[in-house]
Short mmCIF file of C-alpha atoms in Angstrom, two decimals:
data_model
loop_
_atom_site.label_atom_id
_atom_site.label_comp_id
_atom_site.label_asym_id
_atom_site.label_seq_id
_atom_site.Cartn_x
_atom_site.Cartn_y
_atom_site.Cartn_z
CA MET A 67 18.00 -8.16 11.36
CA VAL A 68 15.21 -9.74 10.25
CA ALA A 69 14.74 -13.71 10.14
CA ALA A 70 11.91 -16.08 9.06
CA SER A 71 10.80 -19.46 9.70
CA SER A 72 9.38 -21.57 6.81
CA ASN A 73 7.99 -24.99 6.58
CA ALA A 74 8.50 -24.95 2.17
CA ALA A 75 12.17 -23.35 3.31
CA THR A 76 14.66 -25.49 1.01
CA ASN A 77 11.57 -25.27 -1.22
CA ALA A 78 12.45 -20.75 -1.39
CA GLY A 79 14.73 -20.88 -4.05
CA GLY A 80 14.06 -24.63 -5.52
CA ASN A 81 18.08 -25.44 -4.63
CA GLY A 82 17.73 -25.84 -1.64
CA SER A 83 18.89 -23.65 1.60
CA GLY A 84 22.07 -23.88 0.28
CA SER A 85 20.45 -21.37 -2.40
CA ASN A 86 18.95 -18.76 0.32
CA ALA A 87 22.43 -18.13 1.51
CA THR A 88 23.42 -17.17 -1.54
CA ALA A 89 20.30 -15.18 -2.60
CA THR A 90 20.53 -11.51 -3.39
CA TYR A 91 18.27 -8.14 -3.33
CA ARG A 92 18.03 -8.10 -6.98
CA PHE A 93 15.71 -3.71 -6.21
CA THR A 94 14.59 -3.17 -10.04
CA LYS A 95 15.41 -0.18 -12.42
CA LEU A 96 11.99 2.15 -11.74
CA SER A 97 12.46 1.84 -7.47
CA LYS A 98 16.04 3.04 -8.22
CA ILE A 99 15.25 5.96 -10.06
CA ILE A 100 12.65 7.64 -7.80
CA CYS A 101 14.91 6.78 -5.29
CA GLY A 102 16.98 8.94 -6.68
CA VAL A 103 14.29 11.08 -7.61
CA LEU A 104 13.95 11.36 -3.86
CA ALA A 105 17.87 12.28 -2.84
CA VAL A 106 18.00 15.25 -5.59
CA GLY A 107 14.63 16.36 -4.14
CA CYS A 108 15.85 16.73 -0.38
CA ALA A 109 19.65 17.35 -1.51
CA ALA A 110 18.22 21.34 -3.08
CA GLY A 111 15.96 21.41 -0.10
CA TYR A 112 19.57 21.40 1.66
CA ALA A 113 20.36 23.21 -0.61
CA SER A 114 18.31 25.52 -0.66
CA PRO A 115 14.88 26.03 1.52
CA GLU A 116 13.26 28.45 -1.02
CA VAL A 117 12.65 25.09 -2.50
CA ALA A 118 10.51 23.35 -0.54
CA ASN A 119 8.08 26.95 -0.63
CA TYR A 120 7.10 25.33 -4.91
CA VAL A 121 7.57 21.87 -4.21
CA ALA A 122 5.87 20.96 -0.47
CA LEU A 123 2.49 21.18 0.05
CA VAL A 124 1.52 24.52 1.32
CA PRO A 125 -1.74 24.58 1.40
CA GLY A 126 -2.30 28.32 1.64
CA LYS A 127 -0.19 28.85 -1.72
CA THR A 128 -1.26 26.61 -3.27
CA LEU A 129 -3.26 27.66 -6.17
CA PRO A 130 -1.55 29.84 -7.28
CA TYR A 131 0.98 26.38 -7.04
CA VAL A 132 -1.27 23.74 -7.90
CA TRP A 133 1.26 21.38 -8.80
CA ASN A 134 2.45 20.74 -5.18
CA VAL A 135 -0.46 18.06 -4.38
CA PHE A 136 1.30 15.77 -6.86
CA THR A 137 5.57 17.24 -5.95
CA CYS A 138 4.92 17.04 -2.53
CA GLY A 139 5.35 13.59 -2.46
CA TYR A 140 8.04 12.87 -3.72
CA PHE A 141 9.48 16.03 -1.72
CA GLU A 142 11.67 13.96 2.19
CA GLN A 143 12.89 18.32 3.90
CA ARG A 144 14.04 15.35 6.68
CA VAL A 145 17.42 12.61 5.76
CA VAL A 146 16.20 10.15 8.06
CA SER A 147 12.87 9.76 6.67
CA LEU A 148 14.51 9.47 3.35
CA VAL A 149 16.77 6.48 4.32
CA LEU A 150 13.78 4.90 5.78
CA GLY A 151 11.72 5.77 2.12
CA CYS A 152 14.45 4.69 -0.03
CA ILE A 153 14.53 1.26 1.18
CA SER A 154 11.14 0.55 2.11
CA LEU A 155 10.07 1.31 -1.53
CA LEU A 156 13.69 -0.93 -3.19
CA VAL A 157 12.46 -3.79 -1.16
CA MET A 158 8.77 -3.61 -1.24
CA GLY A 159 9.13 -2.62 -4.75
CA SER A 160 11.49 -5.78 -5.65
CA VAL A 161 8.06 -7.26 -4.60
CA LEU A 162 5.27 -5.90 -5.86
CA GLU A 163 6.79 -4.34 -9.52
CA PRO A 164 7.12 -7.49 -11.11
CA VAL A 165 3.58 -8.59 -9.95
CA TRP A 166 1.86 -5.16 -11.53
CA GLY A 167 4.66 -5.05 -13.79
CA SER A 168 6.59 -1.71 -13.75
CA LYS A 169 4.23 0.52 -15.75
CA GLY A 170 0.89 -0.83 -13.24
CA PHE A 171 3.57 -0.01 -10.51
CA LEU A 172 4.35 3.79 -12.02
CA LYS A 173 0.39 4.65 -12.17
CA PHE A 174 0.23 2.79 -8.37
CA LEU A 175 2.56 5.74 -6.77
CA PHE A 176 1.55 8.28 -8.93
CA LEU A 177 -2.52 7.98 -8.32
CA ILE A 178 -1.55 7.74 -4.60
CA ASN A 179 1.44 10.44 -4.55
CA LEU A 180 -1.19 12.66 -5.78
CA SER A 181 -4.35 11.60 -4.03
CA VAL A 182 -2.45 12.26 -1.16
CA GLY A 183 -1.55 15.84 -1.66
CA CYS A 184 -5.30 16.85 -2.66
CA CYS A 185 -6.90 15.11 0.44
CA ALA A 186 -4.04 16.88 2.08
CA PHE A 187 -4.94 19.98 0.81
CA VAL A 188 -8.52 19.90 2.39
CA VAL A 189 -8.16 18.75 5.56
CA CYS A 190 -4.99 21.13 6.15
CA LEU A 191 -8.23 23.75 3.91
CA ILE A 192 -11.38 22.11 7.19
CA SER A 193 -8.44 22.20 10.12
CA TYR A 194 -7.97 25.90 9.67
CA LEU A 195 -11.91 27.25 9.02
CA ALA A 196 -11.67 24.66 12.50
CA VAL A 197 -9.65 26.38 14.87
CA TYR A 198 -7.70 29.04 12.64
CA SER A 199 -4.56 27.74 12.51
CA GLU A 200 -1.52 29.77 10.47
CA LYS A 201 0.44 25.80 10.82
CA MET A 202 -2.71 24.22 9.89
CA LEU A 203 -2.47 26.90 5.73
CA TYR A 204 1.28 27.49 4.59
CA GLY A 205 3.24 24.90 7.37
CA LYS A 206 5.18 22.56 4.41
CA LEU A 207 3.81 19.20 3.93
CA SER A 208 5.98 16.36 2.08
CA GLY A 209 7.68 13.11 1.85
CA PHE A 210 7.55 9.87 0.39
CA GLN A 211 5.76 8.24 3.83
CA GLY A 212 2.08 8.33 1.76
CA ALA A 213 3.74 5.76 -1.06
CA ILE A 214 5.29 4.10 1.04
CA ALA A 215 1.75 3.70 2.98
CA ALA A 216 0.28 2.77 0.51
CA LEU A 217 2.80 -0.05 -0.96
CA VAL A 218 2.11 -1.63 2.59
CA VAL A 219 -0.82 -2.31 1.56
CA GLY A 220 0.31 -4.08 -1.46
CA VAL A 221 2.28 -6.41 0.42
CA LYS A 222 -0.79 -7.03 2.56
CA GLN A 223 -3.03 -8.00 -1.01
CA VAL A 224 -0.06 -9.90 -2.26
CA MET A 225 0.60 -12.85 0.16
CA PRO A 226 -1.48 -11.08 3.81
CA ASP A 227 -0.48 -15.01 4.85
CA GLN A 228 3.43 -14.42 5.27
CA GLU A 229 4.51 -13.89 8.62
CA ILE A 230 8.24 -12.33 9.41
CA VAL A 231 9.68 -12.46 11.84
CA PHE A 232 11.38 -10.14 13.14
CA LEU A 233 15.02 -10.43 16.27
CA LYS A 234 13.86 -14.03 15.84
CA PHE A 235 10.98 -13.98 18.49
CA ILE A 236 8.73 -11.37 17.49
CA THR A 237 6.54 -12.09 14.77
CA VAL A 238 4.07 -10.77 12.65
CA ARG A 239 1.59 -11.10 9.72
CA VAL A 240 1.87 -9.20 6.99
CA LYS A 241 -1.76 -8.69 7.09
CA HIS A 242 -1.13 -6.19 10.09
CA PHE A 243 1.50 -3.69 8.94
CA PRO A 244 -1.11 -1.10 6.82
CA LEU A 245 -2.68 -0.60 10.54
CA LEU A 246 0.36 -1.25 12.54
CA LEU A 247 1.75 1.23 10.32
CA VAL A 248 -1.67 3.86 11.27
CA GLY A 249 -1.01 3.32 14.63
CA ALA A 250 2.59 4.42 14.66
CA ALA A 251 2.13 7.63 12.68
CA ILE A 252 -0.51 8.37 14.71
CA ALA A 253 1.74 7.60 18.18
CA GLY A 254 4.53 9.43 16.27
CA SER A 255 1.74 12.86 16.13
CA LEU A 256 1.07 13.04 19.25
CA LEU A 257 4.31 12.43 20.90
CA GLY A 258 5.47 15.43 18.34
CA LEU A 259 6.49 14.35 15.14
CA PRO A 260 5.37 16.33 11.93
CA ILE A 261 2.03 16.28 11.41
CA ASP A 262 2.28 15.03 7.76
CA LEU A 263 3.63 11.81 8.34
CA VAL A 264 -0.13 11.10 10.28
CA ILE A 265 -2.11 12.66 7.22
CA PHE A 266 0.19 11.11 4.53
CA VAL A 267 0.57 7.39 5.88
CA ILE A 268 -3.33 7.56 6.40
CA PHE A 269 -4.45 8.12 3.50
CA GLY A 270 -1.96 7.04 1.63
CA THR A 271 -3.21 3.38 3.24
CA PHE A 272 -6.64 3.85 2.34
CA ASN A 273 -6.87 5.55 -0.88
CA SER A 274 -4.69 2.96 -2.05
CA TRP A 275 -6.69 0.54 -0.15
CA VAL A 276 -9.41 1.77 -2.46
CA TYR A 277 -7.92 1.98 -5.57
CA LEU A 278 -6.08 -1.73 -4.91
CA ARG A 279 -10.43 -3.63 -3.95
CA PHE A 280 -11.91 -1.44 -6.83
CA PHE A 281 -10.58 -0.06 -9.59
CA GLN A 282 -6.82 -1.62 -10.71
CA THR A 283 -7.02 -3.35 -13.76
CA HIS A 284 -5.57 -7.09 -13.94
CA PRO A 285 -3.04 -7.19 -16.54
CA GLN A 286 -3.85 -11.26 -16.68
CA SER A 287 -7.60 -10.66 -16.85
CA ARG A 288 -7.85 -7.17 -17.13
CA LEU A 289 -11.25 -6.86 -14.35
CA GLN A 290 -11.26 -4.32 -12.24
CA GLY A 291 -10.26 -4.83 -8.55
CA ASP A 292 -10.13 -7.38 -6.14
CA PRO A 293 -12.92 -8.61 -4.75
CA SER A 294 -11.36 -11.21 -1.71
CA GLU A 295 -12.01 -11.43 1.41
CA HIS A 296 -8.99 -11.04 3.18
CA PHE A 297 -8.51 -7.63 1.45
CA SER A 298 -12.29 -6.21 3.20
CA PHE A 299 -11.59 -3.28 4.30
CA ALA A 300 -12.37 -4.68 7.57
CA GLY A 301 -9.64 -7.63 7.95
CA PHE A 302 -7.61 -4.82 8.25
CA PHE A 303 -8.49 -4.78 12.38
CA PRO A 304 -8.75 -7.47 14.75
CA GLU A 305 -11.26 -10.44 14.30
CA PHE A 306 -12.79 -8.84 17.15
CA MET A 307 -13.84 -5.20 15.74
CA GLN A 308 -14.44 -6.67 11.43
CA PRO A 309 -18.09 -7.61 12.03
CA ALA A 310 -18.50 -3.56 12.47
CA ILE A 311 -16.27 -2.12 10.51
CA GLU A 312 -17.76 -3.68 7.41
CA ILE A 313 -21.45 -2.43 8.65
CA VAL A 314 -19.19 0.73 8.51
CA THR A 315 -18.48 0.39 5.34
CA VAL A 316 -21.33 -0.80 3.12
CA PRO A 317 -22.39 1.99 2.02
CA LEU A 318 -18.51 1.65 0.30
CA SER A 319 -19.61 -1.59 -1.23
CA LYS A 320 -22.96 0.10 -2.90
CA LEU A 321 -20.94 3.39 -4.53
CA PHE A 322 -18.94 1.07 -6.11
CA ARG A 323 -21.43 -1.63 -7.34
CA LEU A 324 -18.79 -4.73 -5.45
CA ASN A 325 -21.66 -7.16 -4.62
CA ARG A 326 -23.08 -11.09 -5.27
CA LYS A 327 -24.54 -9.73 -8.40
CA ASN A 328 -21.13 -8.26 -9.82
CA MET A 329 -19.57 -11.03 -8.55
CA GLN A 330 -20.96 -13.63 -11.04
CA ASN A 331 -20.86 -11.88 -13.57
CA MET A 332 -17.55 -10.72 -13.27
CA TYR A 333 -16.07 -14.10 -12.96
CA ALA A 334 -17.89 -16.23 -14.99
CA LEU A 335 -19.48 -15.87 -18.45
CA GLY A 336 -22.33 -17.99 -19.43
CA GLY A 337 -21.55 -20.39 -16.15
CA GLN A 338 -17.92 -20.82 -16.71
CA PRO A 339 -15.09 -19.69 -15.02
CA LEU A 340 -13.09 -16.77 -17.10
CA PRO A 341 -9.46 -18.26 -17.87
CA GLY A 342 -6.78 -15.74 -15.88
CA SER A 343 -9.72 -14.80 -13.39
CA ALA A 344 -9.66 -12.83 -10.44
CA PRO A 345 -9.47 -15.34 -7.85
CA VAL A 346 -6.38 -16.89 -10.43
CA ASP A 347 -4.99 -13.91 -10.44
CA ALA A 348 -4.75 -13.31 -6.97
CA SER A 349 -3.58 -16.65 -6.36
CA ARG A 350 -0.94 -15.94 -8.84
CA ARG A 351 0.18 -12.28 -7.13
CA ARG A 352 0.46 -14.41 -3.52
CA GLU A 353 2.54 -16.31 -5.63
CA ARG A 354 5.21 -14.81 -6.86
CA GLY A 355 4.66 -12.63 -4.20
CA ALA A 356 5.81 -15.38 -1.15
CA LYS A 357 8.58 -16.08 -3.55
CA ALA A 358 10.40 -12.32 -4.35
CA LEU A 359 10.00 -11.46 -0.42
CA GLU A 360 11.16 -14.54 0.47
CA GLU A 361 14.66 -14.20 -1.30
CA ARG A 362 14.96 -10.77 -0.02
CA LEU A 363 14.75 -11.85 2.88
CA ALA A 364 17.46 -15.43 2.15
CA ALA A 365 19.78 -12.72 1.99
CA ALA A 366 20.01 -11.29 4.82
CA GLY A 367 20.05 -14.61 6.32
CA GLY A 368 16.54 -15.92 6.78
CA THR A 369 13.18 -16.84 4.81
CA VAL A 370 8.97 -16.36 4.45
CA ALA A 371 7.33 -18.98 6.05
CA SER A 372 2.97 -19.51 4.84
CA GLN A 373 0.54 -20.25 7.68
CA ASP A 374 0.23 -23.72 7.89
CA SER A 375 -3.51 -23.47 7.01
CA ALA A 376 -3.08 -21.23 4.99
CA GLU A 377 -5.78 -22.29 2.10
CA PRO A 378 -4.71 -23.12 -1.70
CA SER A 379 -5.23 -21.63 -4.34
CA ILE A 380 -8.67 -23.32 -5.15
CA GLU A 381 -9.90 -22.09 -2.02
CA HIS A 382 -9.81 -18.75 -2.20
CA GLY A 383 -11.75 -19.12 -5.66
CA GLU A 384 -14.77 -20.61 -3.89
CA GLY A 385 -14.20 -18.21 -1.21
CA SER A 386 -14.61 -14.89 -3.35
CA GLU A 387 -18.06 -14.28 -3.97
CA GLN A 388 -18.64 -14.73 -0.21
CA GLY A 389 -16.08 -11.65 0.24
CA ALA A 390 -17.78 -10.17 -2.18
CA GLU A 391 -20.63 -8.83 0.31
CA ASN A 392 -18.07 -7.80 2.81
CA VAL A 393 -15.93 -4.26 1.75
#
């Protein structure tokens, strides 16, 4: 059971603690449909194992079955993964879809699953050429874990300062979730879990950050990317590692032209801030995401808390220019 505490818990639902006690999950229709697709695919795989040869990623057979770089992300071969994936999708989808919109949410999942499948294909080919292991060439890779890792990154973007309390004594900030998930996937692969788990999670995490950081179009401002300092790539790591990570990621900043000059052009016109500029959008995303997550966890007996030191939205706006230099 997950619980959380908040110094503003009485304001979370607008009606005090009584409303929190009666809060219900509001899973989105799109998330339910995707869960249905995953369930049907898993059932088909158990009914006929040959299905995996056509929808799972088998690098040695991707030509001519090129579609499997996409379909592999929606095909679960393990019931446990199916259950965990559906639960994660329903919860995180109910937080992110209201913020991004159904079209943006679906586009995000489509691009992430496609990119993860392509990256996994390339990695398997390179691994085969390096070690000549047929397992890397003819193993059946599939699963929704790449999309789940991507959604975790999305939650980090929307509410980085939130804290979640597990089992009443383990407190974890949302911004640490992506790194914890990658670490768990690596540890699992070392303990014998399928190799597709770590490959999909790593590329799902990285590819989703690249998309959200540089390419996602915000519906209100029509601007692209999230240049906020808290969403820099170094922000995924502990503070003592961040200076070194920032140096390594400078090429990405130059490649996608995320720098101070472009940020000034992006957020200002004639010296005046643009309506719906990205700092404002980021603040609104965090507020809506926090409220949505509070409602979800309230149904489980608790609420979500922002840290007392969380910055107000105006401060995020002021810090965005400085954060533009950090990829």
